Short mmCIF file of C-alpha atoms in Angstrom, two decimals:
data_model
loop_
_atom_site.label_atom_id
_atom_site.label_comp_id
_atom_site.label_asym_id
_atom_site.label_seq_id
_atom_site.Cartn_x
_atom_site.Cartn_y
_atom_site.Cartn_z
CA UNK A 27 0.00 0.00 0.00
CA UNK A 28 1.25 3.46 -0.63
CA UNK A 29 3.05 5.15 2.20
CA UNK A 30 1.58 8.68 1.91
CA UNK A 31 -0.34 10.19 -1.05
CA UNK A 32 1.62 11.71 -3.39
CA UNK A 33 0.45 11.47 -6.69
CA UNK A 34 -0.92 14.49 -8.41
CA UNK A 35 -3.35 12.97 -10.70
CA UNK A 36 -4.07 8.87 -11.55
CA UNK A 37 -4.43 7.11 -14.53
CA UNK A 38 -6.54 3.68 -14.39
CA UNK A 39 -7.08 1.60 -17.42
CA UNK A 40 -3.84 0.97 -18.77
CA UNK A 41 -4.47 0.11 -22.49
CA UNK A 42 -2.29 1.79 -25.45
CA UNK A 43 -4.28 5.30 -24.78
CA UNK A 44 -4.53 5.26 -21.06
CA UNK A 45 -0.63 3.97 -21.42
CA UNK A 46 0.48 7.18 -23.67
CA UNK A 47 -1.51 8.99 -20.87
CA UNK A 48 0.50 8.14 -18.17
CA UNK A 49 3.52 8.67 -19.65
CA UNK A 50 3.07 12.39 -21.06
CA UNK A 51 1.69 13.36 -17.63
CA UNK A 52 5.01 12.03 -15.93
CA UNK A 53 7.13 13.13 -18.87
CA UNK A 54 5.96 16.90 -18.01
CA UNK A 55 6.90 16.57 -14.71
CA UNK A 56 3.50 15.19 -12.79
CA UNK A 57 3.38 12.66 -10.43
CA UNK A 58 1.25 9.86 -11.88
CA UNK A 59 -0.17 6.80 -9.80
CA UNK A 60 -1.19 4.30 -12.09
CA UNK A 61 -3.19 1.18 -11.69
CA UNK A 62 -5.34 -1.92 -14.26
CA UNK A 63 -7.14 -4.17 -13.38
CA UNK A 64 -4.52 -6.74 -14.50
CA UNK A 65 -1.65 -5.68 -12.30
CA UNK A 66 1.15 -7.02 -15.09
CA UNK A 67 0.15 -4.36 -17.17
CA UNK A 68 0.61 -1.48 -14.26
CA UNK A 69 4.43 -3.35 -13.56
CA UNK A 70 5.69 -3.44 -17.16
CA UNK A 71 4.50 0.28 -17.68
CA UNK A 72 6.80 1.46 -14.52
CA UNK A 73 9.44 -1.27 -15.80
CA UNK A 74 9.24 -0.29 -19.32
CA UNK A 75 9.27 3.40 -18.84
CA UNK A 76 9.47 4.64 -15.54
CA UNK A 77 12.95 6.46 -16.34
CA UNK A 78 10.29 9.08 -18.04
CA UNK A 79 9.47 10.59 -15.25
CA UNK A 80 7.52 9.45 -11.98
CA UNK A 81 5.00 6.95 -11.35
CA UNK A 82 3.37 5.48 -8.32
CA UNK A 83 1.68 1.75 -9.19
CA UNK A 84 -1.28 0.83 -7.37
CA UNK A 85 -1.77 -2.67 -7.13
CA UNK A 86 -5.51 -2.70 -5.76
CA UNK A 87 -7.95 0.14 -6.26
CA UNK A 88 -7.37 1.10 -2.85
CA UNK A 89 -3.99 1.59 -2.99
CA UNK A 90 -4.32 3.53 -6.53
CA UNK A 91 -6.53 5.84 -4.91
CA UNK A 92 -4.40 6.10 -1.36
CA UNK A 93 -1.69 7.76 -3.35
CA UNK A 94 -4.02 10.87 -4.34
CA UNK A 95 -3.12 14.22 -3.45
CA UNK A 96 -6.81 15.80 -2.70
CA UNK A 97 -8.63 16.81 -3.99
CA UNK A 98 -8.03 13.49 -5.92
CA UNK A 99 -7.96 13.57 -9.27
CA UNK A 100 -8.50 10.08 -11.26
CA UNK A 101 -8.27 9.73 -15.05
CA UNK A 102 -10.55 6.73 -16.40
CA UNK A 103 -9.30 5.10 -19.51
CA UNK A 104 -11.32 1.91 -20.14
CA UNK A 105 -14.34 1.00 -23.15
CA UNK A 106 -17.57 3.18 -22.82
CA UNK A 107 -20.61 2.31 -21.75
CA UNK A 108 -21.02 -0.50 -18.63
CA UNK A 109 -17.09 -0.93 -17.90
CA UNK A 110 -17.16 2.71 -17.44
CA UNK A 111 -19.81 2.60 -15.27
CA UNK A 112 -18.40 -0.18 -13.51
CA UNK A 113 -15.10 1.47 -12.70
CA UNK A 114 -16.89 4.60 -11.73
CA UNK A 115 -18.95 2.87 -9.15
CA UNK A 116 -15.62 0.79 -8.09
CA UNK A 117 -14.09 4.15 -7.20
CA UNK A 118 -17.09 6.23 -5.64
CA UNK A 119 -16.83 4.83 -2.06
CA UNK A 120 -13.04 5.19 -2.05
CA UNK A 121 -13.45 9.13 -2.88
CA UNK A 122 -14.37 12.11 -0.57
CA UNK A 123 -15.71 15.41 -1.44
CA UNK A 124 -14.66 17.72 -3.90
CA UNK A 125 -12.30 14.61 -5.86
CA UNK A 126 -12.54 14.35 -9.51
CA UNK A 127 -13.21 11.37 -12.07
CA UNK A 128 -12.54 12.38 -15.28
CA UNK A 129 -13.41 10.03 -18.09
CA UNK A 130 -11.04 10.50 -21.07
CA UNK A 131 -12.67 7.83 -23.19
CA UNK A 132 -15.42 8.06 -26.04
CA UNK A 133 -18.37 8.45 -24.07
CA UNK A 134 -21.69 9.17 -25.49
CA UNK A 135 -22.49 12.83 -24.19
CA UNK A 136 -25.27 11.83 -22.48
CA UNK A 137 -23.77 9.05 -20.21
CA UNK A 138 -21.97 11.67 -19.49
CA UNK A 139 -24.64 14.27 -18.38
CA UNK A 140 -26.23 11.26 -16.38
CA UNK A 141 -22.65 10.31 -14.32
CA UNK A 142 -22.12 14.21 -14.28
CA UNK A 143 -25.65 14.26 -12.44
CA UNK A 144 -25.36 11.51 -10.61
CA UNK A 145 -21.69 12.25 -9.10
CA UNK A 146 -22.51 15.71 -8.51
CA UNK A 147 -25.30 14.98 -6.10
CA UNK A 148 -22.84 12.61 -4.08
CA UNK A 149 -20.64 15.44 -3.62
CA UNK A 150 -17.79 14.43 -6.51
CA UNK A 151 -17.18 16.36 -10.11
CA UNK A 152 -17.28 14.28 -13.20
CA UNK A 153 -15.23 15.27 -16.19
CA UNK A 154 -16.20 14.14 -19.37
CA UNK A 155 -12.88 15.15 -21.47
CA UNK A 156 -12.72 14.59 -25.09
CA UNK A 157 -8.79 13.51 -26.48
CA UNK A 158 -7.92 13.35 -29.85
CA UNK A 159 -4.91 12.57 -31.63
CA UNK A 160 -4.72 8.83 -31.17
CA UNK A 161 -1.82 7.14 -29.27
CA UNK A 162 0.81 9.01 -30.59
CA UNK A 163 -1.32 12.31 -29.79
CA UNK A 164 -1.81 11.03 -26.21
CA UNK A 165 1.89 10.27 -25.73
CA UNK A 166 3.41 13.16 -27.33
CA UNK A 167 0.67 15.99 -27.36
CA UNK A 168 -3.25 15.90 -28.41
CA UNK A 169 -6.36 18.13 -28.08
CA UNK A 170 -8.11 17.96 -25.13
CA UNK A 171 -11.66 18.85 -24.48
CA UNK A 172 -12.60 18.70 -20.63
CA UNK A 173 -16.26 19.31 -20.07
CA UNK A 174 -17.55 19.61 -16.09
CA UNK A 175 -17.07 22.14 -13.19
CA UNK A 176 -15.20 25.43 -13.31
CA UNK A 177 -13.83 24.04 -9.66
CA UNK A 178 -12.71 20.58 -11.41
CA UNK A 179 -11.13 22.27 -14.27
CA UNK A 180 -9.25 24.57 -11.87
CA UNK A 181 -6.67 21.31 -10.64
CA UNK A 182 -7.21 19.80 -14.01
CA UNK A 183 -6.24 22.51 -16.70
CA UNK A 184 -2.99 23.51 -15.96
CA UNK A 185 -2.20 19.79 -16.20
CA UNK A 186 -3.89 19.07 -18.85
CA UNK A 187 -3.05 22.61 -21.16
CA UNK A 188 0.57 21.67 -20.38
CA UNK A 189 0.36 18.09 -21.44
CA UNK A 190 -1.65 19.02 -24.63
CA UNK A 191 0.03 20.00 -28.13
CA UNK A 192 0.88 23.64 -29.00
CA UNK A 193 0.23 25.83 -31.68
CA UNK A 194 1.75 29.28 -31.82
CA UNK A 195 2.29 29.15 -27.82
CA UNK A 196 -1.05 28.55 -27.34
CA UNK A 197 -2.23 24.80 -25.73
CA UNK A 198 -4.83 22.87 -27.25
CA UNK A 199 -6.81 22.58 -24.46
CA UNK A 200 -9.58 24.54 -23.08
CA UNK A 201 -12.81 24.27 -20.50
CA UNK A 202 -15.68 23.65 -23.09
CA UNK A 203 -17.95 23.76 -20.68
CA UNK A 204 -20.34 22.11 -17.91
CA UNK A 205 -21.37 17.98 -18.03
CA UNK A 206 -21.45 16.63 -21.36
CA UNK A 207 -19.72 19.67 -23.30
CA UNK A 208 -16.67 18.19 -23.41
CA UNK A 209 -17.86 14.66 -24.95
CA UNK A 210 -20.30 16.37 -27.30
CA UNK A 211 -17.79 18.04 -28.78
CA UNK A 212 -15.33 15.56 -29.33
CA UNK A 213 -18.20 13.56 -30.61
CA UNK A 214 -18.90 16.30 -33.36
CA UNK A 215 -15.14 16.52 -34.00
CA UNK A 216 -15.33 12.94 -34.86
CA UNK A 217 -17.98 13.38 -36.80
CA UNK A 218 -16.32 15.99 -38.86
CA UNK A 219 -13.63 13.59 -39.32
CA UNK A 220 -15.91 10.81 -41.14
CA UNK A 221 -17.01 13.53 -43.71
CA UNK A 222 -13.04 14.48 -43.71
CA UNK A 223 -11.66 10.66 -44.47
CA UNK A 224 -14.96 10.15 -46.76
CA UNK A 225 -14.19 13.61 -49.20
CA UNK A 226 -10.38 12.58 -49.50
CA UNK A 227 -11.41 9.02 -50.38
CA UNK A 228 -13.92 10.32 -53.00
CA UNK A 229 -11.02 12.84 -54.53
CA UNK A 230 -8.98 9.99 -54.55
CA UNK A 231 -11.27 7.75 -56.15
CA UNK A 232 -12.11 10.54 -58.66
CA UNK A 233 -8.76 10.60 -59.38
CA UNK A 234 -8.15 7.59 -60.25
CA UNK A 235 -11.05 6.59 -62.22
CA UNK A 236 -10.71 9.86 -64.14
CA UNK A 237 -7.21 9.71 -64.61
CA UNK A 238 -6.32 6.38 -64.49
CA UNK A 239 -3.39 7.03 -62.17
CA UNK A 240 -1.94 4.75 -60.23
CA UNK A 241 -2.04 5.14 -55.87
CA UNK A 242 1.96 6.75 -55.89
CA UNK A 243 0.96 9.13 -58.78
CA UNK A 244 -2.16 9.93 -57.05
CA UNK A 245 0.13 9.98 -53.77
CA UNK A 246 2.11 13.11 -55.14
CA UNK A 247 -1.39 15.13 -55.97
CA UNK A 248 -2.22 14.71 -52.77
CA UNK A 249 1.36 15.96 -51.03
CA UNK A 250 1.40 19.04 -53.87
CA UNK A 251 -2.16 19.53 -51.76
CA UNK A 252 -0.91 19.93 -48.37
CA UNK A 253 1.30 22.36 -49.22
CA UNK A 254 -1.97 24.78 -50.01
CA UNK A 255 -5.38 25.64 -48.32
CA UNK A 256 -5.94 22.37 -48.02
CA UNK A 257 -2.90 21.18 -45.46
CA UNK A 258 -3.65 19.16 -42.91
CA UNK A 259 -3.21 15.59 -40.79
CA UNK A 260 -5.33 13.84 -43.15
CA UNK A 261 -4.05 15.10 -45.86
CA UNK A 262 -0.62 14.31 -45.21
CA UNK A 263 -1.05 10.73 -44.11
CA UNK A 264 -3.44 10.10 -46.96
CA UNK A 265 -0.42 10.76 -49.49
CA UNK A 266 1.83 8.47 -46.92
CA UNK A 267 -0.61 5.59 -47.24
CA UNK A 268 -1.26 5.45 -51.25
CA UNK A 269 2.47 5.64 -51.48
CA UNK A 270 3.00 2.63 -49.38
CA UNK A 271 4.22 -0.53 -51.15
CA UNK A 272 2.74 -3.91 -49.64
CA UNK A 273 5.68 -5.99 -48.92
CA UNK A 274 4.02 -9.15 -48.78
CA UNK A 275 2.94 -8.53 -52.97
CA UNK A 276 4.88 -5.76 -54.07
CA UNK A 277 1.18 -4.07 -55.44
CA UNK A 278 0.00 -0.78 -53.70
CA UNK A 279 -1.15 -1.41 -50.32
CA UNK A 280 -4.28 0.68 -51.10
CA UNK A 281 -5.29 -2.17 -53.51
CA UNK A 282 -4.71 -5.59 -50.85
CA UNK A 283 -7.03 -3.28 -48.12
CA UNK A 284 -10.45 -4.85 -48.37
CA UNK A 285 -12.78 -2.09 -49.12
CA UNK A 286 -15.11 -1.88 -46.06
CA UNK A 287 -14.76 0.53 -43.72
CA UNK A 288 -15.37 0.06 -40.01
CA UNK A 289 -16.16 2.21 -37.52
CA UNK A 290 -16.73 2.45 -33.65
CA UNK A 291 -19.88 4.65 -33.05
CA UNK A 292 -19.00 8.16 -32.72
CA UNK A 293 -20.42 9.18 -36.53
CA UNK A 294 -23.19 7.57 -35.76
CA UNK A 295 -23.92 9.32 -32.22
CA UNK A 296 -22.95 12.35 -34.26
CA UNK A 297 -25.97 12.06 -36.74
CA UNK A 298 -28.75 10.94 -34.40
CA UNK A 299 -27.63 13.73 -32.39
CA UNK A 300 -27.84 16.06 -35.43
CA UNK A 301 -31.28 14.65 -35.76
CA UNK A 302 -32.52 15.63 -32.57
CA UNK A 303 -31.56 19.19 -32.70
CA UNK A 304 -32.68 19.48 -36.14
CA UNK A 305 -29.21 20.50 -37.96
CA UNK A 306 -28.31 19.40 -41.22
CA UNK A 307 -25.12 17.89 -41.10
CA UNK A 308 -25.83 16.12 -44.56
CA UNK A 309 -22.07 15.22 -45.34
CA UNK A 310 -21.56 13.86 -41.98
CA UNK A 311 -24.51 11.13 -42.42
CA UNK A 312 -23.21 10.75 -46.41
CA UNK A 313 -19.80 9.78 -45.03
CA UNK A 314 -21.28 7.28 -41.81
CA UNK A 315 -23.60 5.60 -44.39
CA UNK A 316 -21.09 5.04 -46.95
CA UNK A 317 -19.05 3.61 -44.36
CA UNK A 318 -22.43 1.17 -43.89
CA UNK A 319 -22.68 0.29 -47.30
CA UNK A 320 -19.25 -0.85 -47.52
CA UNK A 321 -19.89 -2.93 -45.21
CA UNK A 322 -23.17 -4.81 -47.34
CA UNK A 323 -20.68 -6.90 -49.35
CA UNK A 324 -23.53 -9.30 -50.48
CA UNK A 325 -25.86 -6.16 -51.95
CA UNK A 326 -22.82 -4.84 -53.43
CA UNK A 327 -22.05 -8.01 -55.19
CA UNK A 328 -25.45 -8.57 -56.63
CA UNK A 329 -25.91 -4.87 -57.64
CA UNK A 330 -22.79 -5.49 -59.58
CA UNK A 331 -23.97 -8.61 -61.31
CA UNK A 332 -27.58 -7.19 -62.08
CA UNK A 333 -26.00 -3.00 -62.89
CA UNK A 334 -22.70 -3.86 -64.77
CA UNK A 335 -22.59 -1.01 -67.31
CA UNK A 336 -24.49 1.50 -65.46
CA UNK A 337 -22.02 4.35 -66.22
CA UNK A 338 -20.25 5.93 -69.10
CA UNK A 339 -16.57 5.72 -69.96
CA UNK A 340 -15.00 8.72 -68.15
CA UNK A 341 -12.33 10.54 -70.57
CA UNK A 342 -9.97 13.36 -69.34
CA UNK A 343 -8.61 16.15 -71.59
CA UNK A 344 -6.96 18.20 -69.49
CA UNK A 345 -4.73 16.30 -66.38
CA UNK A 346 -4.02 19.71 -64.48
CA UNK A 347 -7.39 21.52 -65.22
CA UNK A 348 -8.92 18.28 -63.62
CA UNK A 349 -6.72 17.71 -60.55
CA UNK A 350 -7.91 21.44 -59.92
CA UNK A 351 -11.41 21.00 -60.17
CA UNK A 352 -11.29 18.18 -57.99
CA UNK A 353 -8.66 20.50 -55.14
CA UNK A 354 -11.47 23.64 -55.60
CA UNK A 355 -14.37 20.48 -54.92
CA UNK A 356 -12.58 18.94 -51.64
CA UNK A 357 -11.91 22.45 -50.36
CA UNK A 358 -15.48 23.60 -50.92
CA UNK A 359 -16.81 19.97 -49.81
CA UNK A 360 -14.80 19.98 -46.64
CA UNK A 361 -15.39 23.50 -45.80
CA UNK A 362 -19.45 22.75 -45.47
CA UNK A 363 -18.48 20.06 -43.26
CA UNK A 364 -16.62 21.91 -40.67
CA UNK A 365 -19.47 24.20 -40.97
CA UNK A 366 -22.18 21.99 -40.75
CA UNK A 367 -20.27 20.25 -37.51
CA UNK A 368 -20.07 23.83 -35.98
CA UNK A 369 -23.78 24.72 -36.83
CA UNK A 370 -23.81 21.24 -34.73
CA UNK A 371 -22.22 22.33 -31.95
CA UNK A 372 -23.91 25.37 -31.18
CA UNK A 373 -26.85 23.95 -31.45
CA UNK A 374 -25.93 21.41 -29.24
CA UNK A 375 -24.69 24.50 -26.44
CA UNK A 376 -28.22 26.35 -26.69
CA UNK A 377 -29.86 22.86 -25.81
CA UNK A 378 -27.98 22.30 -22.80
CA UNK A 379 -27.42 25.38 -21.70
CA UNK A 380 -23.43 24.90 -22.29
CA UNK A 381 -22.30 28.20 -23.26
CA UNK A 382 -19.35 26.96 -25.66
CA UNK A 383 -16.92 28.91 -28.18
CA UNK A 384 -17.22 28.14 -30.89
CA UNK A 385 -13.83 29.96 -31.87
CA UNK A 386 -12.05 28.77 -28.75
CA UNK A 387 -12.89 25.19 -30.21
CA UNK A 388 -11.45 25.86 -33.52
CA UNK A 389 -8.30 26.83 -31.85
CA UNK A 390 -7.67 23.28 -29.44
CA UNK A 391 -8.84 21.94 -32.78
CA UNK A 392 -5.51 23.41 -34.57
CA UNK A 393 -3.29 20.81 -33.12
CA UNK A 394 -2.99 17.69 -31.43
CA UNK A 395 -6.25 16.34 -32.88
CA UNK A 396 -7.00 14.28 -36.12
CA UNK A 397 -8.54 17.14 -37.97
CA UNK A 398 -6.03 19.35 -37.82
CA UNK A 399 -6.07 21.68 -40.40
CA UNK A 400 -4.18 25.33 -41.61
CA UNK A 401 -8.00 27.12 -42.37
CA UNK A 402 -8.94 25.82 -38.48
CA UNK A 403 -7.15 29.48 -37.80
CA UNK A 404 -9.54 31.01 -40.22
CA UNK A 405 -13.08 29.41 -38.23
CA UNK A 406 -11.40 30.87 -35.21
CA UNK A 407 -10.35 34.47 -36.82
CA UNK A 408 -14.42 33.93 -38.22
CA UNK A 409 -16.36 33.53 -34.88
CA UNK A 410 -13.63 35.61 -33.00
CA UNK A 411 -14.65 38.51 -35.34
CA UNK A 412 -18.66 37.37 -35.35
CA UNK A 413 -19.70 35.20 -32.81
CA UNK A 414 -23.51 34.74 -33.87
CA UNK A 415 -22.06 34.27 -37.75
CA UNK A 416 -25.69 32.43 -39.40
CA UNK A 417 -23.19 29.76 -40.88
CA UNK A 418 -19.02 29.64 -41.50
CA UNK A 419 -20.19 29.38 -45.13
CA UNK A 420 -20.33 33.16 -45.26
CA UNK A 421 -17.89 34.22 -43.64
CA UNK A 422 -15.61 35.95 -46.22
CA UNK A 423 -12.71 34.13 -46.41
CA UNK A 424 -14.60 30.93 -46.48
CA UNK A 425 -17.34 32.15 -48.64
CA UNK A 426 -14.95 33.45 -51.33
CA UNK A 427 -13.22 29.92 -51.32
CA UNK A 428 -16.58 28.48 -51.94
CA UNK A 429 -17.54 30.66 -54.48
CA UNK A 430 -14.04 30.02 -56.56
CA UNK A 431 -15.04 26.11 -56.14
CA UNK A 432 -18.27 26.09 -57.22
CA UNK A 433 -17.76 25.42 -61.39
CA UNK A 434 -15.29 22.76 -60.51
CA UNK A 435 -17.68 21.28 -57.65
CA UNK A 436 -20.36 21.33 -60.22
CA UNK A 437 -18.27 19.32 -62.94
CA UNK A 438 -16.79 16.98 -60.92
CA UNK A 439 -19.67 15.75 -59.50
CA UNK A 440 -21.48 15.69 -63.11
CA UNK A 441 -18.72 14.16 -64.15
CA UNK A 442 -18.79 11.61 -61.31
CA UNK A 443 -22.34 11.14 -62.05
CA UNK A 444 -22.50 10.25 -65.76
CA UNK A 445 -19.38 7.63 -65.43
CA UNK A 446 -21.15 5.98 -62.46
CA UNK A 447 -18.64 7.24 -59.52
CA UNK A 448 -20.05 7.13 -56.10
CA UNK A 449 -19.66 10.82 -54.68
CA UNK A 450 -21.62 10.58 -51.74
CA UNK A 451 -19.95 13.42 -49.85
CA UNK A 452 -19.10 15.65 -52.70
CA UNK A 453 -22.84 15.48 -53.70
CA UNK A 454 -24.74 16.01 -51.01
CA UNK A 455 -22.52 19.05 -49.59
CA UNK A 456 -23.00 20.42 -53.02
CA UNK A 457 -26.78 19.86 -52.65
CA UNK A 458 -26.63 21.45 -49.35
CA UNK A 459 -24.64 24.24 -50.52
CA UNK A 460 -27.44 24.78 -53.38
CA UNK A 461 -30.70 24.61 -51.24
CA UNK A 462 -29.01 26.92 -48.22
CA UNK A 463 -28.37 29.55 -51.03
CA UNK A 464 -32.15 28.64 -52.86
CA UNK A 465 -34.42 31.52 -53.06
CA UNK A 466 -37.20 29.37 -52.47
CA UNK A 467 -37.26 25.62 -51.80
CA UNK A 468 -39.71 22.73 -52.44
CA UNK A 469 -40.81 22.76 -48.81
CA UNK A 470 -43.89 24.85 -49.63
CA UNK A 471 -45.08 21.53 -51.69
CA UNK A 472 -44.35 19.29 -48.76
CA UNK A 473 -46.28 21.16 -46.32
CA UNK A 474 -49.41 20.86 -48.32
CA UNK A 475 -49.11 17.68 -49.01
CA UNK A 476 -49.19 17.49 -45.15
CA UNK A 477 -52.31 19.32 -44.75
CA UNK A 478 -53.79 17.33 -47.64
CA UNK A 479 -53.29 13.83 -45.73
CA UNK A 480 -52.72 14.72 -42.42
CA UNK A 481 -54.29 18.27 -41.92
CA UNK A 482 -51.04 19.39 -40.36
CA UNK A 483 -51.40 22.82 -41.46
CA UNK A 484 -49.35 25.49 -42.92
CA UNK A 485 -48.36 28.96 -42.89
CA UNK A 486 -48.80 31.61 -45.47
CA UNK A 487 -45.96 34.12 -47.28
CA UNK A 488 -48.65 37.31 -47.17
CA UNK A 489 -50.77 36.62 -43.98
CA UNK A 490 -49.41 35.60 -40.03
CA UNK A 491 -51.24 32.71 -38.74
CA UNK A 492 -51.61 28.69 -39.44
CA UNK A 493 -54.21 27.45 -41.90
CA UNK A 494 -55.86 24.36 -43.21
CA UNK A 495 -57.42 23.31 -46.70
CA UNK A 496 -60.60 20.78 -46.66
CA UNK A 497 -58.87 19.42 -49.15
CA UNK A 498 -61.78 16.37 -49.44
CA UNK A 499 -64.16 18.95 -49.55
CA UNK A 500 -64.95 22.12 -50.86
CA UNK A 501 -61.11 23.57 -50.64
CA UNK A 502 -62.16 26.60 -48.49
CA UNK A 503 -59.26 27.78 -46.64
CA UNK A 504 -59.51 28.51 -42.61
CA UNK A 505 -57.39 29.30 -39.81
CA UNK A 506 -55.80 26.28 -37.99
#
């Protein structure tokens, strides 16, 4: 058992990410008890790496938490959902008032707001924080998004801004706000990255059926890329991965990857959410259900049997005028995505009360994180200089990198369409783009069609009020 608490914060759930954890808190100079359920994991961390800095292993529960400094503060790192809870409820009667749990996992936002609750009225905070960046973020620097008290963040943040990455001086970490701020938007940040990964595999996949280039030539587009507007994470790896030879066949390791996506829930929390509030995050849901589809090998397979010339032979005259178009139509594409995840996100703050910024998130977003991205210092220069901006679509610098996309948007997905080229993504932020900018949409049929079968009502461009047609009748028109 420890001898006296000394530990400044405690990390249990020692898989790679709760691992990585550990060590950058004890790398910057923190104290760090550490404790798994399987104690061989807790030895060969300290064995393998406890030259990094300072660790104190716990070998029960009650030791882990005897070697807290209060107001304790304890860092859960195992799966979401019932093994959180069931740490959470391990811990409780080992903690006194005023400690911390902070759960640094993927945790739907509302677990969160429930443990929040929960823990709150039993006199503990609960810290749903958000980290992105992976296992090399977590080890050498990622974004952090802490949701929960002012009073937890207060022995939190200036642990966790100094173990986060950096961008111009500034740490990508900030207090998003109370209970489940922090995990919503994380959530939304993954969901951003779904329509990020699904746009680049479209470009690429435009690329190569338009082109017929092969993954390394493709590889070098993509690296000219990040040296523009469009630089970022994803970008960069994307041009390390089609470059990569298989070793095993000597053929591009794109083409031995079986083409079905996976994915672990976060999209899909992302667009039920969406759903909820009511925000169109159309190229969000494109990108999770294309990652479904993928996965319907059998319906592909028939389609393909029963649809096997569906689309015409696609012929390119112009290489370089083509790349372009399809840079201009990723740029646009991706730009109504961040957009559409930040329309998300305050939405998301006016339901629950969470008061977040939506600049300050652009700016833990510029580092650290998987969507990383140069123009994430453009959203923040955007909200910074007009906080209640309708949509990032208009803010100038965005909306005049739109506007010089739009042709090539237009063509490529044309394009796409008549040669049969799935562009999920790339079409429905185009659509999206179209009906937000519509003078008048459709909707005005819909709603009577509503009243006709449903009497649901409607409301009128020249008059205030509801009304309703007897439409089986004699068609008179009378308030609702």
């Amino acid at each position: 058992m420890a001898e006296q608490a000394t530990a400044q914060i405690g990390v249990t759930g020692l898989a790679v990410m709760g691992r990585n954890l550990a060590r950058n808190l004890a790398r910057n100079g923190f104290t760090v008890a550490v404790h798994n359920r399987s104690p061989e994991r807790t030895r060969s961390l300290v064995a393998e790496h406890g030259d990094e800095g300072t660790f104190v292993p716990g070998e029960s529960m009650a030791d882990f938490v005897a070697s807290l400094e209060r107001p304790r503060a304890v860092i859960v790192m195992v799966k979401a959902g019932a093994p959180t809870d069931a740490v959470i409820d391990e811990l409780v009667p080992l903690l006194e008032e005023g400690d911390i749990i902070v759960d640094c996992g993927n945790a739907h936002f509302a677990d969160t707001r429930r443990r929040e609750e929960s823990l709150r009225a039993q006199g503990l905070h609960f810290s749903g924080t958000g980290v992105s960046g992976g296992e090399e973020g977590a080890l050498l620097g990622p974004s952090i998004m802490p949701g929960g008290s002012e009073e937890s963040y207060a022995k939190l943040g200036p642990m966790f801004e100094k173990i986060a990455a950096h961008v111009d001086g500034e740490p990508c970490c900030t207090h998003v706000g109370p209970d489940g701020a922090g995990h919503f938007v994380k959530m939304v940040h993954n969901g951003i990255e779904y329509a990020d990964m699904q746009l680049i595999a479209e470009a690429y996949d435009l690329l190569r059926s338009g082109l017929g280039a092969k993954p390394a030539e493709i590889a070098e587009i993509f690296r000219d890329w990040n040296g523009g507007e469009l630089e970022s994470f994803l970008i960069e790896i994307t041009a390390d991965v089609l470059a990569h030879t298989d070793a095993a066949t000597g053929r591009a390791f794109v083409d031995v990857v079986q083409d079905r996506a996976e994915q672990k829930g976060t999209g899909r929390w992302t667009v039920q959410s969406a759903l909820d509030l009511g925000i169109p995050i159309t190229g969000i849901a494109e990108a999770t259900f294309a990652r479904s589809l993928s996965g319907h090998v059998d319906q592909r397979e028939a389609a393909r049997r029963a649809f096997p010339d569906a689309g015409e032979a696609w012929q390119v005259a112009d290489r370089d005028a083509f790349v372009e178009d399809v840079r201009r139509a990723l740029l646009a594409s991706k730009i109504v995505a961040y957009a559409q995840g930040f329309d998300h996100i305050r939405a998301g703050s006016q339901e629950f009360n969470w008061d977040i910024d939506l600049g300050g998130t652009a700016t833990i977003w510029r580092g650290g994180c998987i969507i990383r991205a140069r123009f994430l210092n453009r959203i923040r220069e955007a909200y910074d200089e007009q906080p209640d901006l309708p949509t990032l679509l208009v803010a100038p610098y965005f909306a005049e990198a739109v506007a010089a996309g739009v042709p090539s948007w237009r063509r490529v997905v044309a394009d796409a369409a008549r040669a049969g080229v799935p562009t999920p993504a790339f079409s429905s932020s185009l659509a999206y783009f179209d009906a937000l900018r519509a003078e008048r949409l459709p909707a005005a049929l819909i709603q009577g069609l509503r009243d006709n079968f449903g009497a649901h009502t409607y409301q009128r461009v020249d008059r205030e009020g509801s009304f309703h047609t007897t439409w089986a009748g004699d068609k008179t028109e009378s308030p609702a």
